[in-house]
Amino acid sequence: MHENICGRSHSTAFNKSRKTVTALLLDLGNTALKWATSNKPEEPHAYVHCGNDVVPDELLHKWLNLKPERVVGCMVSSEKFAFNITRFFNAHGIKWDWLHSERVFQGRDFSVVNKYDNYEQLGSDRWHAVIGAASLYPNRPILVVHIGTATTADVVIPEDDKTQAFIGGRILPGPSMMTEALLTKTRCRPGRIGVRSDFPTNTADAITTAVLEAHLGIVDRSLASLRKMGFDDPCLLFAGGAAPLFAPYIMQEYPQAVIKHNLVLRGLAMRATNR
């Protein structure tokens, strides 16, 4: 979906029409900004900012040409980057709203209850991914795994015909964070990126294998917890910047898995239609 070059933007589908769109959707993560329009949340675009606070003029004018009536977004970091975005929209008289987690999402056809002890503590990206997943698979148990700077495995279960519940999840350092911890806190110097092996015989392969299997471990434990509740066939969704790298192993271990990158944007679209 995006290039692995910091500061470069790329989109899978750019609508050159100047027709007004209802809302511009923004998902501002630790290293990348993903965006779409509310009428086309299934066509995401991405800009890899890598922590840079500067929003490129090319991207801002691309948004302006869409003539959005308003901007709806969520963020987990990069507050200065978000400030620069909102300052631009203020200057052009465009309404904006950075959304947060809530206790209950009440949609037109379904609702999602947030069972986190302190619902405000739940990352807004996780909450909107849950809403997006629930909209795709109504009345189904769902495991949403997001592999990025951090990796999360969040569970949604049906409560009744029109109500689903986010009942909790697991958080793990993402692949890069795990690897960097070993490189900076130990004397490990593999010199290359390894490959998965049942019995690694060099440091590079040992690190890669362990990082991969640690991630598969939280998936296995989450699925086991669902089975204890009587949910034997949950929907398994993977997303996040590192998900494509894991895809061959994911599909080998879980052939039923679906890689779905736009869950947060889809959830934002659901919220936007209710506001």
GROMACS .gro file of C-alpha atoms in nm:
model
  275
    1MET     CA    1   0.000   0.000   0.000
    2HIS     CA    2   0.294   0.238   0.056
    3GLU     CA    3   0.659   0.271  -0.030
    4ASN     CA    4   0.924   0.186   0.226
    5ILE     CA    5   1.083   0.529   0.186
    6CYS     CA    6   1.037   0.786   0.461
    7GLY     CA    7   0.874   1.103   0.338
    8ARG     CA    8   0.734   0.955   0.017
    9SER     CA    9   0.362   0.937  -0.046
   10HIS     CA   10   0.184   0.681  -0.255
   11SER     CA   11  -0.180   0.594  -0.314
   12THR     CA   12  -0.345   0.283  -0.446
   13ALA     CA   13  -0.616   0.485  -0.614
   14PHE     CA   14  -0.626   0.865  -0.652
   15ASN     CA   15  -0.958   1.021  -0.744
   16LYS     CA   16  -0.869   1.323  -0.958
   17SER     CA   17  -1.226   1.449  -0.961
   18ARG     CA   18  -1.290   1.777  -0.784
   19LYS     CA   19  -1.635   1.661  -0.676
   20THR     CA   20  -1.702   1.737  -0.310
   21VAL     CA   21  -1.671   1.442  -0.072
   22THR     CA   22  -1.855   1.428   0.258
   23ALA     CA   23  -1.556   1.349   0.478
   24LEU     CA   24  -1.183   1.294   0.453
   25LEU     CA   25  -1.076   1.008   0.682
   26LEU     CA   26  -0.731   1.013   0.846
   27ASP     CA   27  -0.560   0.731   1.039
   28LEU     CA   28  -0.241   0.877   1.184
   29GLY     CA   29  -0.011   0.605   1.316
   30ASN     CA   30   0.341   0.594   1.456
   31THR     CA   31   0.514   0.576   1.119
   32ALA     CA   32   0.245   0.617   0.853
   33LEU     CA   33  -0.065   0.820   0.776
   34LYS     CA   34  -0.341   0.630   0.599
   35TRP     CA   35  -0.632   0.816   0.446
   36ALA     CA   36  -0.942   0.772   0.234
   37THR     CA   37  -1.272   0.942   0.161
   38SER     CA   38  -1.595   0.846   0.335
   39ASN     CA   39  -1.752   0.739   0.006
   40LYS     CA   40  -1.453   0.516  -0.076
   41PRO     CA   41  -1.308   0.379   0.249
   42GLU     CA   42  -1.210   0.061   0.064
   43GLU     CA   43  -0.956   0.258  -0.143
   44PRO     CA   44  -0.690   0.362   0.109
   45HIS     CA   45  -0.389   0.582   0.042
   46ALA     CA   46  -0.077   0.614   0.255
   47TYR     CA   47   0.202   0.855   0.339
   48VAL     CA   48   0.503   0.725   0.536
   49HIS     CA   49   0.611   1.006   0.769
   50CYS     CA   50   0.852   0.808   0.993
   51GLY     CA   51   0.795   1.056   1.276
   52ASN     CA   52   0.858   1.365   1.060
   53ASP     CA   53   0.635   1.657   1.165
   54VAL     CA   54   0.626   1.823   0.823
   55VAL     CA   55   0.317   1.759   0.611
   56PRO     CA   56   0.414   1.783   0.241
   57ASP     CA   57   0.238   2.052   0.038
   58GLU     CA   58   0.162   1.797  -0.234
   59LEU     CA   59  -0.045   1.592   0.009
   60LEU     CA   60  -0.226   1.893   0.157
   61HIS     CA   61  -0.327   2.023  -0.185
   62LYS     CA   62  -0.436   1.677  -0.292
   63TRP     CA   63  -0.674   1.676   0.004
   64LEU     CA   64  -0.789   2.030  -0.071
   65ASN     CA   65  -0.872   1.934  -0.430
   66LEU     CA   66  -1.114   1.672  -0.295
   67LYS     CA   67  -1.316   1.957  -0.137
   68PRO     CA   68  -1.408   1.766   0.180
   69GLU     CA   69  -1.693   1.906   0.385
   70ARG     CA   70  -1.508   1.793   0.698
   71VAL     CA   71  -1.219   1.583   0.824
   72VAL     CA   72  -1.259   1.290   1.063
   73GLY     CA   73  -0.953   1.118   1.202
   74CYS     CA   74  -0.783   0.928   1.482
   75MET     CA   75  -0.423   0.930   1.601
   76VAL     CA   76  -0.201   0.733   1.835
   77SER     CA   77   0.103   0.962   1.819
   78SER     CA   78   0.260   1.237   1.607
   79GLU     CA   79   0.071   1.520   1.778
   80LYS     CA   80   0.282   1.788   1.603
   81PHE     CA   81   0.203   1.627   1.268
   82ALA     CA   82  -0.168   1.630   1.359
   83PHE     CA   83  -0.142   1.994   1.470
   84ASN     CA   84   0.005   2.093   1.134
   85ILE     CA   85  -0.279   1.913   0.956
   86THR     CA   86  -0.550   2.081   1.163
   87ARG     CA   87  -0.388   2.423   1.122
   88PHE     CA   88  -0.407   2.378   0.745
   89PHE     CA   89  -0.774   2.282   0.755
   90ASN     CA   90  -0.852   2.573   0.989
   91ALA     CA   91  -0.691   2.810   0.741
   92HIS     CA   92  -0.922   2.679   0.469
   93GLY     CA   93  -1.239   2.677   0.677
   94ILE     CA   94  -1.275   2.298   0.681
   95LYS     CA   95  -1.423   2.141   0.995
   96TRP     CA   96  -1.218   1.866   1.157
   97ASP     CA   97  -1.260   1.622   1.443
   98TRP     CA   98  -1.002   1.386   1.597
   99LEU     CA   99  -1.211   1.103   1.737
  100HIS     CA  100  -1.141   0.901   2.052
  101SER     CA  101  -1.258   0.570   2.193
  102GLU     CA  102  -1.608   0.562   2.340
  103ARG     CA  103  -1.806   0.331   2.566
  104VAL     CA  104  -2.062   0.242   2.298
  105PHE     CA  105  -2.070   0.289   1.922
  106GLN     CA  106  -2.428   0.309   1.806
  107GLY     CA  107  -2.452   0.266   1.431
  108ARG     CA  108  -2.753   0.254   1.203
  109ASP     CA  109  -2.763  -0.125   1.184
  110PHE     CA  110  -2.544  -0.243   1.470
  111SER     CA  111  -2.371  -0.134   1.788
  112VAL     CA  112  -2.039  -0.218   1.953
  113VAL     CA  113  -1.985  -0.210   2.331
  114ASN     CA  114  -1.637  -0.131   2.462
  115LYS     CA  115  -1.560  -0.357   2.762
  116TYR     CA  116  -1.219  -0.202   2.839
  117ASP     CA  117  -1.194  -0.114   3.211
  118ASN     CA  118  -1.123   0.247   3.118
  119TYR     CA  119  -1.260   0.288   2.768
  120GLU     CA  120  -1.074   0.617   2.718
  121GLN     CA  121  -0.743   0.431   2.760
  122LEU     CA  122  -0.808   0.214   2.455
  123GLY     CA  123  -0.614   0.341   2.154
  124SER     CA  124  -0.846   0.511   1.908
  125ASP     CA  125  -0.696   0.313   1.621
  126ARG     CA  126  -0.782  -0.015   1.796
  127TRP     CA  127  -1.137   0.102   1.866
  128HIS     CA  128  -1.205   0.208   1.509
  129ALA     CA  129  -1.051  -0.113   1.374
  130VAL     CA  130  -1.294  -0.305   1.596
  131ILE     CA  131  -1.588  -0.104   1.460
  132GLY     CA  132  -1.467  -0.163   1.104
  133ALA     CA  133  -1.432  -0.537   1.164
  134ALA     CA  134  -1.775  -0.559   1.329
  135SER     CA  135  -1.934  -0.389   1.029
  136LEU     CA  136  -1.782  -0.649   0.797
  137TYR     CA  137  -1.873  -0.956   1.004
  138PRO     CA  138  -2.198  -0.896   1.196
  139ASN     CA  139  -2.290  -1.151   1.461
  140ARG     CA  140  -1.955  -1.329   1.431
  141PRO     CA  141  -1.666  -1.370   1.675
  142ILE     CA  142  -1.365  -1.182   1.536
  143LEU     CA  143  -0.993  -1.168   1.615
  144VAL     CA  144  -0.833  -0.851   1.478
  145VAL     CA  145  -0.451  -0.867   1.465
  146HIS     CA  146  -0.266  -0.547   1.378
  147ILE     CA  147   0.109  -0.588   1.318
  148GLY     CA  148   0.290  -0.254   1.325
  149THR     CA  149   0.514  -0.058   1.560
  150ALA     CA  150   0.321  -0.244   1.827
  151THR     CA  151   0.118  -0.557   1.762
  152THR     CA  152  -0.233  -0.597   1.900
  153ALA     CA  153  -0.475  -0.889   1.899
  154ASP     CA  154  -0.828  -0.771   1.980
  155VAL     CA  155  -1.140  -0.982   2.024
  156VAL     CA  156  -1.500  -0.902   1.929
  157ILE     CA  157  -1.792  -1.133   2.008
  158PRO     CA  158  -2.166  -1.111   1.937
  159GLU     CA  159  -2.396  -1.027   2.229
  160ASP     CA  160  -2.723  -1.033   2.037
  161ASP     CA  161  -2.849  -0.988   1.680
  162LYS     CA  162  -2.748  -0.622   1.662
  163THR     CA  163  -2.488  -0.583   1.937
  164GLN     CA  164  -2.124  -0.687   1.938
  165ALA     CA  165  -1.874  -0.643   2.218
  166PHE     CA  166  -1.504  -0.570   2.224
  167ILE     CA  167  -1.401  -0.783   2.522
  168GLY     CA  168  -1.027  -0.710   2.533
  169GLY     CA  169  -0.699  -0.781   2.363
  170ARG     CA  170  -0.325  -0.835   2.386
  171ILE     CA  171  -0.038  -0.595   2.309
  172LEU     CA  172   0.311  -0.697   2.203
  173PRO     CA  173   0.612  -0.502   2.071
  174GLY     CA  174   0.602  -0.511   1.692
  175PRO     CA  175   0.864  -0.689   1.476
  176SER     CA  176   1.090  -0.384   1.438
  177MET     CA  177   1.074  -0.298   1.807
  178MET     CA  178   1.157  -0.655   1.907
  179THR     CA  179   1.451  -0.671   1.669
  180GLU     CA  180   1.583  -0.327   1.765
  181ALA     CA  181   1.571  -0.423   2.134
  182LEU     CA  182   1.798  -0.719   2.067
  183LEU     CA  183   2.036  -0.514   1.854
  184THR     CA  184   2.064  -0.228   2.104
  185LYS     CA  185   2.046  -0.413   2.436
  186THR     CA  186   2.263  -0.715   2.353
  187ARG     CA  187   2.573  -0.802   2.152
  188CYS     CA  188   2.364  -0.964   1.877
  189ARG     CA  189   2.489  -0.850   1.537
  190PRO     CA  190   2.327  -1.078   1.278
  191GLY     CA  191   2.438  -0.867   0.981
  192ARG     CA  192   2.133  -0.958   0.774
  193ILE     CA  193   1.761  -1.030   0.789
  194GLY     CA  194   1.701  -1.394   0.862
  195VAL     CA  195   1.440  -1.646   0.752
  196ARG     CA  196   1.214  -1.869   0.956
  197SER     CA  197   1.350  -2.212   1.042
  198ASP     CA  198   1.232  -2.494   1.266
  199PHE     CA  199   1.584  -2.511   1.410
  200PRO     CA  200   1.776  -2.189   1.338
  201THR     CA  201   2.153  -2.236   1.316
  202ASN     CA  202   2.257  -1.871   1.293
  203THR     CA  203   2.171  -1.552   1.479
  204ALA     CA  204   1.981  -1.383   1.196
  205ASP     CA  205   1.748  -1.679   1.148
  206ALA     CA  206   1.712  -1.724   1.525
  207ILE     CA  207   1.591  -1.365   1.568
  208THR     CA  208   1.354  -1.372   1.270
  209THR     CA  209   1.208  -1.707   1.374
  210ALA     CA  210   1.152  -1.596   1.733
  211VAL     CA  211   0.993  -1.263   1.636
  212LEU     CA  212   0.757  -1.435   1.394
  213GLU     CA  213   0.662  -1.711   1.634
  214ALA     CA  214   0.608  -1.468   1.922
  215HIS     CA  215   0.346  -1.299   1.706
  216LEU     CA  216   0.188  -1.627   1.607
  217GLY     CA  217   0.185  -1.713   1.977
  218ILE     CA  218  -0.053  -1.431   2.075
  219VAL     CA  219  -0.277  -1.534   1.786
  220ASP     CA  220  -0.280  -1.895   1.909
  221ARG     CA  221  -0.354  -1.790   2.268
  222SER     CA  222  -0.630  -1.553   2.160
  223LEU     CA  223  -0.792  -1.826   1.951
  224ALA     CA  224  -0.759  -2.069   2.244
  225SER     CA  225  -0.935  -1.819   2.472
  226LEU     CA  226  -1.217  -1.787   2.220
  227ARG     CA  227  -1.251  -2.165   2.201
  228LYS     CA  228  -1.293  -2.177   2.579
  229MET     CA  229  -1.592  -1.945   2.534
  230GLY     CA  230  -1.741  -2.178   2.272
  231PHE     CA  231  -1.634  -1.980   1.964
  232ASP     CA  232  -1.459  -2.240   1.750
  233ASP     CA  233  -1.464  -2.061   1.413
  234PRO     CA  234  -1.388  -1.690   1.456
  235CYS     CA  235  -1.310  -1.455   1.170
  236LEU     CA  236  -0.935  -1.388   1.169
  237LEU     CA  237  -0.828  -1.050   1.030
  238PHE     CA  238  -0.471  -0.922   0.990
  239ALA     CA  239  -0.369  -0.563   0.922
  240GLY     CA  240  -0.078  -0.326   0.975
  241GLY     CA  241   0.237  -0.219   0.796
  242ALA     CA  242   0.424  -0.542   0.876
  243ALA     CA  243   0.136  -0.773   0.785
  244PRO     CA  244   0.248  -0.818   0.420
  245LEU     CA  245   0.591  -0.940   0.536
  246PHE     CA  246   0.419  -1.194   0.759
  247ALA     CA  247   0.161  -1.291   0.497
  248PRO     CA  248   0.329  -1.612   0.370
  249TYR     CA  249   0.365  -1.745   0.725
  250ILE     CA  250   0.020  -1.620   0.828
  251MET     CA  251  -0.153  -1.797   0.540
  252GLN     CA  252   0.046  -2.114   0.604
  253GLU     CA  253  -0.057  -2.124   0.970
  254TYR     CA  254  -0.407  -1.979   0.928
  255PRO     CA  255  -0.540  -2.038   0.576
  256GLN     CA  256  -0.874  -1.888   0.681
  257ALA     CA  257  -0.712  -1.551   0.762
  258VAL     CA  258  -0.799  -1.236   0.570
  259ILE     CA  259  -0.553  -0.946   0.532
  260LYS     CA  260  -0.757  -0.625   0.555
  261HIS     CA  261  -0.563  -0.299   0.572
  262ASN     CA  262  -0.842  -0.045   0.592
  263LEU     CA  263  -1.024  -0.149   0.910
  264VAL     CA  264  -0.950   0.176   1.094
  265LEU     CA  265  -1.064   0.385   0.798
  266ARG     CA  266  -1.377   0.176   0.768
  267GLY     CA  267  -1.449   0.233   1.136
  268LEU     CA  268  -1.394   0.607   1.093
  269ALA     CA  269  -1.639   0.602   0.802
  270MET     CA  270  -1.897   0.440   1.031
  271ARG     CA  271  -1.844   0.713   1.292
  272ALA     CA  272  -1.855   0.986   1.027
  273THR     CA  273  -2.198   0.880   0.903
  274ASN     CA  274  -2.333   0.907   1.259
  275ARG     CA  275  -2.209   1.261   1.324
   0.00000   0.00000   0.00000
